[in-house]
Amino acid sequence: MLAAGEIERLQITGGTIYDPANAIPESFIRMNRIKLTLKKSPTVVLEAEVITPDYFLERSNEEICTSVVYHGKREKRLDEFFDVEGEYSDCIEIHGDLHRVRHVGRAMTRGEVIIHGDVGMHLGALMNGGGIEVFGNTGDWVGGEMKKGKIHIHGDAGQQVGAAYRGSMVGMKGGTILVDGNAGIEVGMRMRRGMIVIGGTARDFAGLQMKGGTIVLCGGAEIRTGAWMQRGTIISLKDIALMPTFAESGIYNPTFLNVYSRHLNTLGIQLPFAEVDGRYRRYSGDQGVPGKGEILIWEPVV
């Protein structure tokens, strides 16, 4: 026998009584997407770590509405800033200009977050699964120290994409970050594994202190690319200026790029690798560390 307060929590799915205290059917989770619509723009930074699929999955609409966010140093309810529709789901859709909203998708392990508009710093930081898609621009530290999952930005990204936080020795440890537009400084700083693809231009210090993984720069980069890198691969489809601590070590078409190209094709990204189209000039470094990383610069057939 259910208590009176529990009756309101019951949902009917597939002709059976659904109690959210028990296991949640996957079909119910996918069907019951949660929608957040910004109704009041924050006047200062809004810390919203609760906006994650893991947190929303186990909560009713009322519990989501009363979730605590921090407007500056003051505790506020989530529904003071957002209209909330839906409950008990790991699929979240957000509408509005969230450039002052931080930590969306922090440490998420499952589900998806879709954002229609700009979003602030630390999107998907410490992420360990699931997917985030943004139809807008993002702030700094997108996917900071993430381990798994995929983030796709259909606009520009700020600084330190997939990078380590200050004082941390290891940045991104896995997963994929796609940025259709440009990115700021220190893309992939201290990253260990994973892949970052920048469709536009990256600013200074792309791959700073890189320890592994792959960065693809479709539009090239500005100065000091690969500074102090120890391992890993940076691929640039445009000619870039390199530091003198990188030594040229051949012109060839790496066989592993065939595998990369097939994977990136599934993500809508074309990575050239055929000899009839051109070759890659390889540079090793940063020999000032010393390091064993590599930078591959595409040279198309003219």
PDB file of C-alpha atoms in Angstrom:
ATOM      1  CA  MET A   1       0.000   0.000   0.000  1.00  0.00           C
ATOM      2  CA  LEU A   2       1.421   3.372  -1.018  1.00  0.00           C
ATOM      3  CA  ALA A   3       1.326   6.384   1.257  1.00  0.00           C
ATOM      4  CA  ALA A   4      -0.796   9.331   0.145  1.00  0.00           C
ATOM      5  CA  GLY A   5       2.276  11.370  -0.687  1.00  0.00           C
ATOM      6  CA  GLU A   6       3.575   8.599  -2.942  1.00  0.00           C
ATOM      7  CA  ILE A   7       0.449   8.366  -5.075  1.00  0.00           C
ATOM      8  CA  GLU A   8       1.269  11.658  -6.812  1.00  0.00           C
ATOM      9  CA  ARG A   9       4.640  10.256  -7.821  1.00  0.00           C
ATOM     10  CA  LEU A  10       3.150   7.381  -9.779  1.00  0.00           C
ATOM     11  CA  GLN A  11       3.150   7.489 -13.564  1.00  0.00           C
ATOM     12  CA  ILE A  12       1.375   5.212 -16.027  1.00  0.00           C
ATOM     13  CA  THR A  13       3.738   3.782 -18.661  1.00  0.00           C
ATOM     14  CA  GLY A  14       2.891   0.972 -21.049  1.00  0.00           C
ATOM     15  CA  GLY A  15      -0.247   0.094 -19.117  1.00  0.00           C
ATOM     16  CA  THR A  16       1.644  -0.568 -15.866  1.00  0.00           C
ATOM     17  CA  ILE A  17       1.995   1.396 -12.664  1.00  0.00           C
ATOM     18  CA  TYR A  18       5.376   3.130 -12.521  1.00  0.00           C
ATOM     19  CA  ASP A  19       6.953   3.946  -9.186  1.00  0.00           C
ATOM     20  CA  PRO A  20      10.076   6.166  -9.527  1.00  0.00           C
ATOM     21  CA  ALA A  21      11.434   4.729  -6.282  1.00  0.00           C
ATOM     22  CA  ASN A  22      12.045   1.509  -8.232  1.00  0.00           C
ATOM     23  CA  ALA A  23      14.028   0.900 -11.422  1.00  0.00           C
ATOM     24  CA  ILE A  24      13.183   3.445 -14.125  1.00  0.00           C
ATOM     25  CA  PRO A  25      12.272   1.965 -17.519  1.00  0.00           C
ATOM     26  CA  GLU A  26      14.536   3.228 -20.291  1.00  0.00           C
ATOM     27  CA  SER A  27      11.525   3.903 -22.526  1.00  0.00           C
ATOM     28  CA  PHE A  28      10.055   6.181 -19.869  1.00  0.00           C
ATOM     29  CA  ILE A  29      13.338   8.074 -19.471  1.00  0.00           C
ATOM     30  CA  ARG A  30      13.633   8.794 -23.211  1.00  0.00           C
ATOM     31  CA  MET A  31       9.971   9.681 -23.614  1.00  0.00           C
ATOM     32  CA  ASN A  32       9.938  12.105 -20.704  1.00  0.00           C
ATOM     33  CA  ARG A  33      12.497  14.746 -21.753  1.00  0.00           C
ATOM     34  CA  ILE A  34      13.034  17.610 -19.306  1.00  0.00           C
ATOM     35  CA  LYS A  35      12.852  21.115 -20.786  1.00  0.00           C
ATOM     36  CA  LEU A  36      14.310  24.200 -19.103  1.00  0.00           C
ATOM     37  CA  THR A  37      13.492  27.639 -20.499  1.00  0.00           C
ATOM     38  CA  LEU A  38      15.313  30.664 -19.119  1.00  0.00           C
ATOM     39  CA  LYS A  39      12.766  33.178 -17.867  1.00  0.00           C
ATOM     40  CA  LYS A  40      15.021  35.484 -15.873  1.00  0.00           C
ATOM     41  CA  SER A  41      18.557  36.292 -16.944  1.00  0.00           C
ATOM     42  CA  PRO A  42      21.012  36.183 -14.011  1.00  0.00           C
ATOM     43  CA  THR A  43      22.528  39.542 -13.108  1.00  0.00           C
ATOM     44  CA  VAL A  44      25.685  37.801 -11.869  1.00  0.00           C
ATOM     45  CA  VAL A  45      27.145  34.318 -12.372  1.00  0.00           C
ATOM     46  CA  LEU A  46      24.692  31.476 -11.710  1.00  0.00           C
ATOM     47  CA  GLU A  47      26.364  28.293 -10.446  1.00  0.00           C
ATOM     48  CA  ALA A  48      24.079  25.489 -11.656  1.00  0.00           C
ATOM     49  CA  GLU A  49      25.864  22.197 -11.015  1.00  0.00           C
ATOM     50  CA  VAL A  50      22.486  20.519 -10.470  1.00  0.00           C
ATOM     51  CA  ILE A  51      21.660  20.732 -14.190  1.00  0.00           C
ATOM     52  CA  THR A  52      22.895  17.250 -15.040  1.00  0.00           C
ATOM     53  CA  PRO A  53      21.133  14.131 -16.348  1.00  0.00           C
ATOM     54  CA  ASP A  54      22.282  12.123 -13.321  1.00  0.00           C
ATOM     55  CA  TYR A  55      20.641  14.540 -10.889  1.00  0.00           C
ATOM     56  CA  PHE A  56      17.394  15.072 -12.809  1.00  0.00           C
ATOM     57  CA  LEU A  57      16.891  11.365 -13.521  1.00  0.00           C
ATOM     58  CA  GLU A  58      15.803  10.581  -9.960  1.00  0.00           C
ATOM     59  CA  ARG A  59      13.729  13.698  -9.295  1.00  0.00           C
ATOM     60  CA  SER A  60      10.157  14.797  -9.811  1.00  0.00           C
ATOM     61  CA  ASN A  61       9.209  18.109 -11.393  1.00  0.00           C
ATOM     62  CA  GLU A  62       8.728  19.663  -7.963  1.00  0.00           C
ATOM     63  CA  GLU A  63      12.105  18.432  -6.747  1.00  0.00           C
ATOM     64  CA  ILE A  64      13.818  19.809  -9.842  1.00  0.00           C
ATOM     65  CA  CYS A  65      12.090  23.170  -9.395  1.00  0.00           C
ATOM     66  CA  THR A  66      13.295  23.437  -5.798  1.00  0.00           C
ATOM     67  CA  SER A  67      16.886  22.401  -6.596  1.00  0.00           C
ATOM     68  CA  VAL A  68      19.463  24.802  -5.190  1.00  0.00           C
ATOM     69  CA  VAL A  69      21.557  27.015  -7.470  1.00  0.00           C
ATOM     70  CA  TYR A  70      23.853  29.855  -6.432  1.00  0.00           C
ATOM     71  CA  HIS A  71      23.254  33.339  -7.783  1.00  0.00           C
ATOM     72  CA  GLY A  72      26.525  34.882  -6.753  1.00  0.00           C
ATOM     73  CA  LYS A  73      26.782  33.805  -3.099  1.00  0.00           C
ATOM     74  CA  ARG A  74      23.030  33.529  -2.508  1.00  0.00           C
ATOM     75  CA  GLU A  75      21.053  30.286  -2.568  1.00  0.00           C
ATOM     76  CA  LYS A  76      18.161  30.336  -5.025  1.00  0.00           C
ATOM     77  CA  ARG A  77      15.647  27.869  -6.421  1.00  0.00           C
ATOM     78  CA  LEU A  78      16.151  26.665  -9.969  1.00  0.00           C
ATOM     79  CA  ASP A  79      12.615  27.693 -10.932  1.00  0.00           C
ATOM     80  CA  GLU A  80      13.402  31.314 -10.060  1.00  0.00           C
ATOM     81  CA  PHE A  81      15.396  31.381 -13.302  1.00  0.00           C
ATOM     82  CA  PHE A  82      13.903  28.580 -15.418  1.00  0.00           C
ATOM     83  CA  ASP A  83      10.498  27.278 -16.394  1.00  0.00           C
ATOM     84  CA  VAL A  84      10.729  23.525 -15.817  1.00  0.00           C
ATOM     85  CA  GLU A  85       8.798  20.920 -17.805  1.00  0.00           C
ATOM     86  CA  GLY A  86       9.124  17.167 -17.330  1.00  0.00           C
ATOM     87  CA  GLU A  87      10.629  14.903 -14.689  1.00  0.00           C
ATOM     88  CA  TYR A  88      12.509  11.641 -14.136  1.00  0.00           C
ATOM     89  CA  SER A  89      14.638  11.786 -17.270  1.00  0.00           C
ATOM     90  CA  ASP A  90      18.296  11.944 -18.268  1.00  0.00           C
ATOM     91  CA  CYS A  91      17.484  13.953 -21.406  1.00  0.00           C
ATOM     92  CA  ILE A  92      17.629  17.713 -20.818  1.00  0.00           C
ATOM     93  CA  GLU A  93      16.818  20.473 -23.312  1.00  0.00           C
ATOM     94  CA  ILE A  94      17.653  24.072 -22.380  1.00  0.00           C
ATOM     95  CA  HIS A  95      16.566  27.280 -24.146  1.00  0.00           C
ATOM     96  CA  GLY A  96      17.892  30.793 -23.564  1.00  0.00           C
ATOM     97  CA  ASP A  97      21.046  32.883 -23.248  1.00  0.00           C
ATOM     98  CA  LEU A  98      23.020  31.067 -20.544  1.00  0.00           C
ATOM     99  CA  HIS A  99      26.313  32.938 -20.874  1.00  0.00           C
ATOM    100  CA  ARG A 100      26.283  33.623 -17.111  1.00  0.00           C
ATOM    101  CA  VAL A 101      25.261  30.054 -16.196  1.00  0.00           C
ATOM    102  CA  ARG A 102      28.183  27.818 -15.239  1.00  0.00           C
ATOM    103  CA  HIS A 103      28.858  24.113 -14.595  1.00  0.00           C
ATOM    104  CA  VAL A 104      26.018  22.723 -16.732  1.00  0.00           C
ATOM    105  CA  GLY A 105      26.575  18.973 -17.164  1.00  0.00           C
ATOM    106  CA  ARG A 106      29.344  18.853 -14.566  1.00  0.00           C
ATOM    107  CA  ALA A 107      30.557  15.282 -13.892  1.00  0.00           C
ATOM    108  CA  MET A 108      27.619  13.769 -15.809  1.00  0.00           C
ATOM    109  CA  THR A 109      27.891  10.050 -16.572  1.00  0.00           C
ATOM    110  CA  ARG A 110      24.905   9.415 -18.869  1.00  0.00           C
ATOM    111  CA  GLY A 111      22.110  10.965 -20.908  1.00  0.00           C
ATOM    112  CA  GLU A 112      22.203  14.082 -23.040  1.00  0.00           C
ATOM    113  CA  VAL A 113      22.054  17.841 -22.642  1.00  0.00           C
ATOM    114  CA  ILE A 114      20.964  19.976 -25.608  1.00  0.00           C
ATOM    115  CA  ILE A 115      21.383  23.752 -25.291  1.00  0.00           C
ATOM    116  CA  HIS A 116      19.792  26.234 -27.696  1.00  0.00           C
ATOM    117  CA  GLY A 117      21.776  29.399 -26.981  1.00  0.00           C
ATOM    118  CA  ASP A 118      25.105  30.452 -25.505  1.00  0.00           C
ATOM    119  CA  VAL A 119      26.335  28.895 -22.257  1.00  0.00           C
ATOM    120  CA  GLY A 120      28.928  29.862 -19.659  1.00  0.00           C
ATOM    121  CA  MET A 121      32.129  28.374 -18.272  1.00  0.00           C
ATOM    122  CA  HIS A 122      32.883  24.780 -17.220  1.00  0.00           C
ATOM    123  CA  LEU A 123      30.359  23.102 -19.515  1.00  0.00           C
ATOM    124  CA  GLY A 124      30.773  19.330 -19.149  1.00  0.00           C
ATOM    125  CA  ALA A 125      33.715  19.670 -16.758  1.00  0.00           C
ATOM    126  CA  LEU A 126      34.795  16.310 -15.281  1.00  0.00           C
ATOM    127  CA  MET A 127      32.306  14.628 -17.624  1.00  0.00           C
ATOM    128  CA  ASN A 128      32.371  10.816 -17.513  1.00  0.00           C
ATOM    129  CA  GLY A 129      29.770   9.825 -20.112  1.00  0.00           C
ATOM    130  CA  GLY A 130      26.770  10.968 -22.119  1.00  0.00           C
ATOM    131  CA  GLY A 131      26.607  13.786 -24.631  1.00  0.00           C
ATOM    132  CA  ILE A 132      26.266  17.575 -24.750  1.00  0.00           C
ATOM    133  CA  GLU A 133      25.288  19.571 -27.835  1.00  0.00           C
ATOM    134  CA  VAL A 134      25.280  23.372 -27.937  1.00  0.00           C
ATOM    135  CA  PHE A 135      23.693  25.452 -30.688  1.00  0.00           C
ATOM    136  CA  GLY A 136      25.599  28.581 -29.729  1.00  0.00           C
ATOM    137  CA  ASN A 137      28.885  29.684 -28.177  1.00  0.00           C
ATOM    138  CA  THR A 138      30.480  28.564 -24.918  1.00  0.00           C
ATOM    139  CA  GLY A 139      32.704  30.004 -22.216  1.00  0.00           C
ATOM    140  CA  ASP A 140      36.066  28.746 -20.964  1.00  0.00           C
ATOM    141  CA  TRP A 141      37.034  25.232 -19.855  1.00  0.00           C
ATOM    142  CA  VAL A 142      34.569  23.269 -21.957  1.00  0.00           C
ATOM    143  CA  GLY A 143      35.124  19.623 -21.005  1.00  0.00           C
ATOM    144  CA  GLY A 144      37.767  20.516 -18.442  1.00  0.00           C
ATOM    145  CA  GLU A 145      39.437  17.274 -17.307  1.00  0.00           C
ATOM    146  CA  MET A 146      36.648  15.180 -18.869  1.00  0.00           C
ATOM    147  CA  LYS A 147      37.063  11.388 -19.020  1.00  0.00           C
ATOM    148  CA  LYS A 148      34.363  10.084 -21.388  1.00  0.00           C
ATOM    149  CA  GLY A 149      31.477  11.276 -23.525  1.00  0.00           C
ATOM    150  CA  LYS A 150      31.058  13.728 -26.385  1.00  0.00           C
ATOM    151  CA  ILE A 151      30.613  17.497 -26.505  1.00  0.00           C
ATOM    152  CA  HIS A 152      29.649  19.225 -29.764  1.00  0.00           C
ATOM    153  CA  ILE A 153      29.723  23.027 -29.958  1.00  0.00           C
ATOM    154  CA  HIS A 154      28.075  24.454 -33.076  1.00  0.00           C
ATOM    155  CA  GLY A 155      29.644  27.869 -32.465  1.00  0.00           C
ATOM    156  CA  ASP A 156      32.829  29.234 -30.911  1.00  0.00           C
ATOM    157  CA  ALA A 157      34.421  28.023 -27.677  1.00  0.00           C
ATOM    158  CA  GLY A 158      36.315  30.010 -25.073  1.00  0.00           C
ATOM    159  CA  GLN A 159      39.723  29.267 -23.651  1.00  0.00           C
ATOM    160  CA  GLN A 160      41.151  26.029 -22.203  1.00  0.00           C
ATOM    161  CA  VAL A 161      38.967  23.563 -24.135  1.00  0.00           C
ATOM    162  CA  GLY A 162      39.572  20.101 -22.627  1.00  0.00           C
ATOM    163  CA  ALA A 163      42.353  21.530 -20.486  1.00  0.00           C
ATOM    164  CA  ALA A 164      43.619  20.886 -16.965  1.00  0.00           C
ATOM    165  CA  TYR A 165      42.531  23.192 -14.202  1.00  0.00           C
ATOM    166  CA  ARG A 166      45.126  25.397 -12.529  1.00  0.00           C
ATOM    167  CA  GLY A 167      47.316  23.268 -10.280  1.00  0.00           C
ATOM    168  CA  SER A 168      46.284  19.988 -11.926  1.00  0.00           C
ATOM    169  CA  MET A 169      48.858  18.041 -13.905  1.00  0.00           C
ATOM    170  CA  VAL A 170      46.436  16.166 -16.192  1.00  0.00           C
ATOM    171  CA  GLY A 171      43.665  17.588 -18.351  1.00  0.00           C
ATOM    172  CA  MET A 172      41.279  15.694 -20.606  1.00  0.00           C
ATOM    173  CA  LYS A 173      41.570  11.914 -20.123  1.00  0.00           C
ATOM    174  CA  GLY A 174      39.165  10.668 -22.798  1.00  0.00           C
ATOM    175  CA  GLY A 175      36.097  11.437 -24.859  1.00  0.00           C
ATOM    176  CA  THR A 176      35.569  13.745 -27.830  1.00  0.00           C
ATOM    177  CA  ILE A 177      35.111  17.518 -28.096  1.00  0.00           C
ATOM    178  CA  LEU A 178      34.009  19.045 -31.409  1.00  0.00           C
ATOM    179  CA  VAL A 179      34.014  22.815 -31.938  1.00  0.00           C
ATOM    180  CA  ASP A 180      32.640  23.970 -35.282  1.00  0.00           C
ATOM    181  CA  GLY A 181      33.961  27.519 -34.856  1.00  0.00           C
ATOM    182  CA  ASN A 182      37.056  29.066 -33.284  1.00  0.00           C
ATOM    183  CA  ALA A 183      38.616  28.350 -29.884  1.00  0.00           C
ATOM    184  CA  GLY A 184      40.667  30.379 -27.412  1.00  0.00           C
ATOM    185  CA  ILE A 185      44.098  29.783 -25.919  1.00  0.00           C
ATOM    186  CA  GLU A 186      45.474  26.561 -24.436  1.00  0.00           C
ATOM    187  CA  VAL A 187      43.263  24.048 -26.243  1.00  0.00           C
ATOM    188  CA  GLY A 188      43.969  20.602 -24.781  1.00  0.00           C
ATOM    189  CA  MET A 189      46.446  21.857 -22.193  1.00  0.00           C
ATOM    190  CA  ARG A 190      47.984  18.793 -20.458  1.00  0.00           C
ATOM    191  CA  MET A 191      45.481  16.430 -22.064  1.00  0.00           C
ATOM    192  CA  ARG A 192      46.316  12.734 -21.682  1.00  0.00           C
ATOM    193  CA  ARG A 193      43.830  10.984 -24.003  1.00  0.00           C
ATOM    194  CA  GLY A 194      40.807  11.714 -26.148  1.00  0.00           C
ATOM    195  CA  MET A 195      40.239  13.859 -29.217  1.00  0.00           C
ATOM    196  CA  ILE A 196      39.576  17.565 -29.741  1.00  0.00           C
ATOM    197  CA  VAL A 197      38.569  18.906 -33.159  1.00  0.00           C
ATOM    198  CA  ILE A 198      38.530  22.662 -33.826  1.00  0.00           C
ATOM    199  CA  GLY A 199      36.745  23.531 -37.064  1.00  0.00           C
ATOM    200  CA  GLY A 200      38.008  27.114 -37.118  1.00  0.00           C
ATOM    201  CA  THR A 201      41.203  28.658 -35.752  1.00  0.00           C
ATOM    202  CA  ALA A 202      42.704  27.985 -32.339  1.00  0.00           C
ATOM    203  CA  ARG A 203      44.540  30.759 -30.545  1.00  0.00           C
ATOM    204  CA  ASP A 204      47.946  30.568 -28.818  1.00  0.00           C
ATOM    205  CA  PHE A 205      49.394  27.515 -27.053  1.00  0.00           C
ATOM    206  CA  ALA A 206      47.189  24.805 -28.564  1.00  0.00           C
ATOM    207  CA  GLY A 207      48.412  21.510 -27.080  1.00  0.00           C
ATOM    208  CA  LEU A 208      50.370  23.205 -24.287  1.00  0.00           C
ATOM    209  CA  GLN A 209      52.179  20.551 -22.197  1.00  0.00           C
ATOM    210  CA  MET A 210      50.215  17.864 -24.028  1.00  0.00           C
ATOM    211  CA  LYS A 211      50.777  14.342 -22.661  1.00  0.00           C
ATOM    212  CA  GLY A 212      48.735  12.296 -25.154  1.00  0.00           C
ATOM    213  CA  GLY A 213      45.586  12.246 -27.237  1.00  0.00           C
ATOM    214  CA  THR A 214      44.848  14.022 -30.514  1.00  0.00           C
ATOM    215  CA  ILE A 215      44.034  17.609 -31.484  1.00  0.00           C
ATOM    216  CA  VAL A 216      42.784  18.342 -35.009  1.00  0.00           C
ATOM    217  CA  LEU A 217      43.040  21.981 -36.131  1.00  0.00           C
ATOM    218  CA  CYS A 218      40.992  22.350 -39.293  1.00  0.00           C
ATOM    219  CA  GLY A 219      41.641  26.089 -39.533  1.00  0.00           C
ATOM    220  CA  GLY A 220      45.165  26.151 -38.154  1.00  0.00           C
ATOM    221  CA  ALA A 221      46.358  27.936 -35.033  1.00  0.00           C
ATOM    222  CA  GLU A 222      48.189  31.035 -33.898  1.00  0.00           C
ATOM    223  CA  ILE A 223      51.551  31.000 -32.092  1.00  0.00           C
ATOM    224  CA  ARG A 224      53.403  28.477 -29.899  1.00  0.00           C
ATOM    225  CA  THR A 225      51.420  25.416 -30.928  1.00  0.00           C
ATOM    226  CA  GLY A 226      52.590  22.328 -29.012  1.00  0.00           C
ATOM    227  CA  ALA A 227      54.738  24.243 -26.537  1.00  0.00           C
ATOM    228  CA  TRP A 228      56.290  21.838 -24.005  1.00  0.00           C
ATOM    229  CA  MET A 229      54.307  18.902 -25.388  1.00  0.00           C
ATOM    230  CA  GLN A 230      55.643  15.501 -24.316  1.00  0.00           C
ATOM    231  CA  ARG A 231      53.478  13.094 -26.301  1.00  0.00           C
ATOM    232  CA  GLY A 232      50.351  13.085 -28.417  1.00  0.00           C
ATOM    233  CA  THR A 233      49.478  14.232 -31.929  1.00  0.00           C
ATOM    234  CA  ILE A 234      48.452  17.628 -33.279  1.00  0.00           C
ATOM    235  CA  ILE A 235      47.087  17.631 -36.840  1.00  0.00           C
ATOM    236  CA  SER A 236      46.749  20.937 -38.673  1.00  0.00           C
ATOM    237  CA  LEU A 237      45.039  21.152 -42.039  1.00  0.00           C
ATOM    238  CA  LYS A 238      46.469  24.659 -42.527  1.00  0.00           C
ATOM    239  CA  ASP A 239      50.088  25.766 -42.462  1.00  0.00           C
ATOM    240  CA  ILE A 240      51.124  27.032 -39.014  1.00  0.00           C
ATOM    241  CA  ALA A 241      54.253  28.651 -37.608  1.00  0.00           C
ATOM    242  CA  LEU A 242      56.165  26.310 -35.309  1.00  0.00           C
ATOM    243  CA  MET A 243      58.689  26.974 -32.580  1.00  0.00           C
ATOM    244  CA  PRO A 244      62.358  26.202 -33.354  1.00  0.00           C
ATOM    245  CA  THR A 245      62.265  23.356 -30.808  1.00  0.00           C
ATOM    246  CA  PHE A 246      60.314  21.206 -33.296  1.00  0.00           C
ATOM    247  CA  ALA A 247      62.397  19.243 -35.799  1.00  0.00           C
ATOM    248  CA  GLU A 248      61.142  18.135 -39.197  1.00  0.00           C
ATOM    249  CA  SER A 249      61.166  14.342 -39.426  1.00  0.00           C
ATOM    250  CA  GLY A 250      59.682  13.419 -42.774  1.00  0.00           C
ATOM    251  CA  ILE A 251      56.804  13.720 -45.211  1.00  0.00           C
ATOM    252  CA  TYR A 252      54.334  10.848 -45.357  1.00  0.00           C
ATOM    253  CA  ASN A 253      50.717   9.713 -44.990  1.00  0.00           C
ATOM    254  CA  PRO A 254      50.304   8.001 -41.598  1.00  0.00           C
ATOM    255  CA  THR A 255      48.255   4.808 -41.823  1.00  0.00           C
ATOM    256  CA  PHE A 256      46.494   5.565 -38.535  1.00  0.00           C
ATOM    257  CA  LEU A 257      44.858   8.602 -40.158  1.00  0.00           C
ATOM    258  CA  ASN A 258      42.771   6.216 -42.242  1.00  0.00           C
ATOM    259  CA  VAL A 259      41.173   4.988 -39.010  1.00  0.00           C
ATOM    260  CA  TYR A 260      40.816   8.548 -37.696  1.00  0.00           C
ATOM    261  CA  SER A 261      39.251   9.665 -40.966  1.00  0.00           C
ATOM    262  CA  ARG A 262      36.572   6.966 -40.855  1.00  0.00           C
ATOM    263  CA  HIS A 263      35.741   7.848 -37.258  1.00  0.00           C
ATOM    264  CA  LEU A 264      35.569  11.584 -37.969  1.00  0.00           C
ATOM    265  CA  ASN A 265      33.396  10.984 -41.028  1.00  0.00           C
ATOM    266  CA  THR A 266      30.726   9.605 -38.694  1.00  0.00           C
ATOM    267  CA  LEU A 267      30.881  12.965 -36.901  1.00  0.00           C
ATOM    268  CA  GLY A 268      30.598  14.976 -40.111  1.00  0.00           C
ATOM    269  CA  ILE A 269      34.281  15.958 -40.322  1.00  0.00           C
ATOM    270  CA  GLN A 270      36.493  15.340 -43.355  1.00  0.00           C
ATOM    271  CA  LEU A 271      40.121  14.478 -42.600  1.00  0.00           C
ATOM    272  CA  PRO A 272      42.283  14.104 -45.738  1.00  0.00           C
ATOM    273  CA  PHE A 273      44.703  11.182 -45.835  1.00  0.00           C
ATOM    274  CA  ALA A 274      44.931   9.902 -49.439  1.00  0.00           C
ATOM    275  CA  GLU A 275      48.272  10.388 -51.219  1.00  0.00           C
ATOM    276  CA  VAL A 276      46.532  11.620 -54.356  1.00  0.00           C
ATOM    277  CA  ASP A 277      45.278  14.611 -52.360  1.00  0.00           C
ATOM    278  CA  GLY A 278      48.491  15.467 -50.534  1.00  0.00           C
ATOM    279  CA  ARG A 279      50.819  14.475 -47.704  1.00  0.00           C
ATOM    280  CA  TYR A 280      51.608  15.401 -44.123  1.00  0.00           C
ATOM    281  CA  ARG A 281      54.845  17.024 -43.048  1.00  0.00           C
ATOM    282  CA  ARG A 282      55.813  15.645 -39.630  1.00  0.00           C
ATOM    283  CA  TYR A 283      57.572  17.572 -36.865  1.00  0.00           C
ATOM    284  CA  SER A 284      58.691  16.047 -33.562  1.00  0.00           C
ATOM    285  CA  GLY A 285      59.075  17.833 -30.250  1.00  0.00           C
ATOM    286  CA  ASP A 286      58.949  19.822 -28.112  1.00  0.00           C
ATOM    287  CA  GLN A 287      62.686  19.088 -27.923  1.00  0.00           C
ATOM    288  CA  GLY A 288      63.110  21.789 -25.307  1.00  0.00           C
ATOM    289  CA  VAL A 289      61.401  19.519 -22.735  1.00  0.00           C
ATOM    290  CA  PRO A 290      62.492  17.081 -24.289  1.00  0.00           C
ATOM    291  CA  GLY A 291      59.305  15.662 -25.754  1.00  0.00           C
ATOM    292  CA  LYS A 292      58.251  12.925 -28.161  1.00  0.00           C
ATOM    293  CA  GLY A 293      55.061  14.479 -29.475  1.00  0.00           C
ATOM    294  CA  GLU A 294      54.309  15.107 -33.126  1.00  0.00           C
ATOM    295  CA  ILE A 295      52.725  17.831 -35.223  1.00  0.00           C
ATOM    296  CA  LEU A 296      51.409  16.865 -38.663  1.00  0.00           C
ATOM    297  CA  ILE A 297      50.801  19.671 -41.163  1.00  0.00           C
ATOM    298  CA  TRP A 298      48.773  18.877 -44.274  1.00  0.00           C
ATOM    299  CA  GLU A 299      50.294  19.841 -47.613  1.00  0.00           C
ATOM    300  CA  PRO A 300      47.724  19.443 -50.397  1.00  0.00           C
ATOM    301  CA  VAL A 301      48.692  18.635 -53.961  1.00  0.00           C
ATOM    302  CA  VAL A 302      48.871  21.813 -56.046  1.00  0.00           C
TER     303      VAL A 302
END
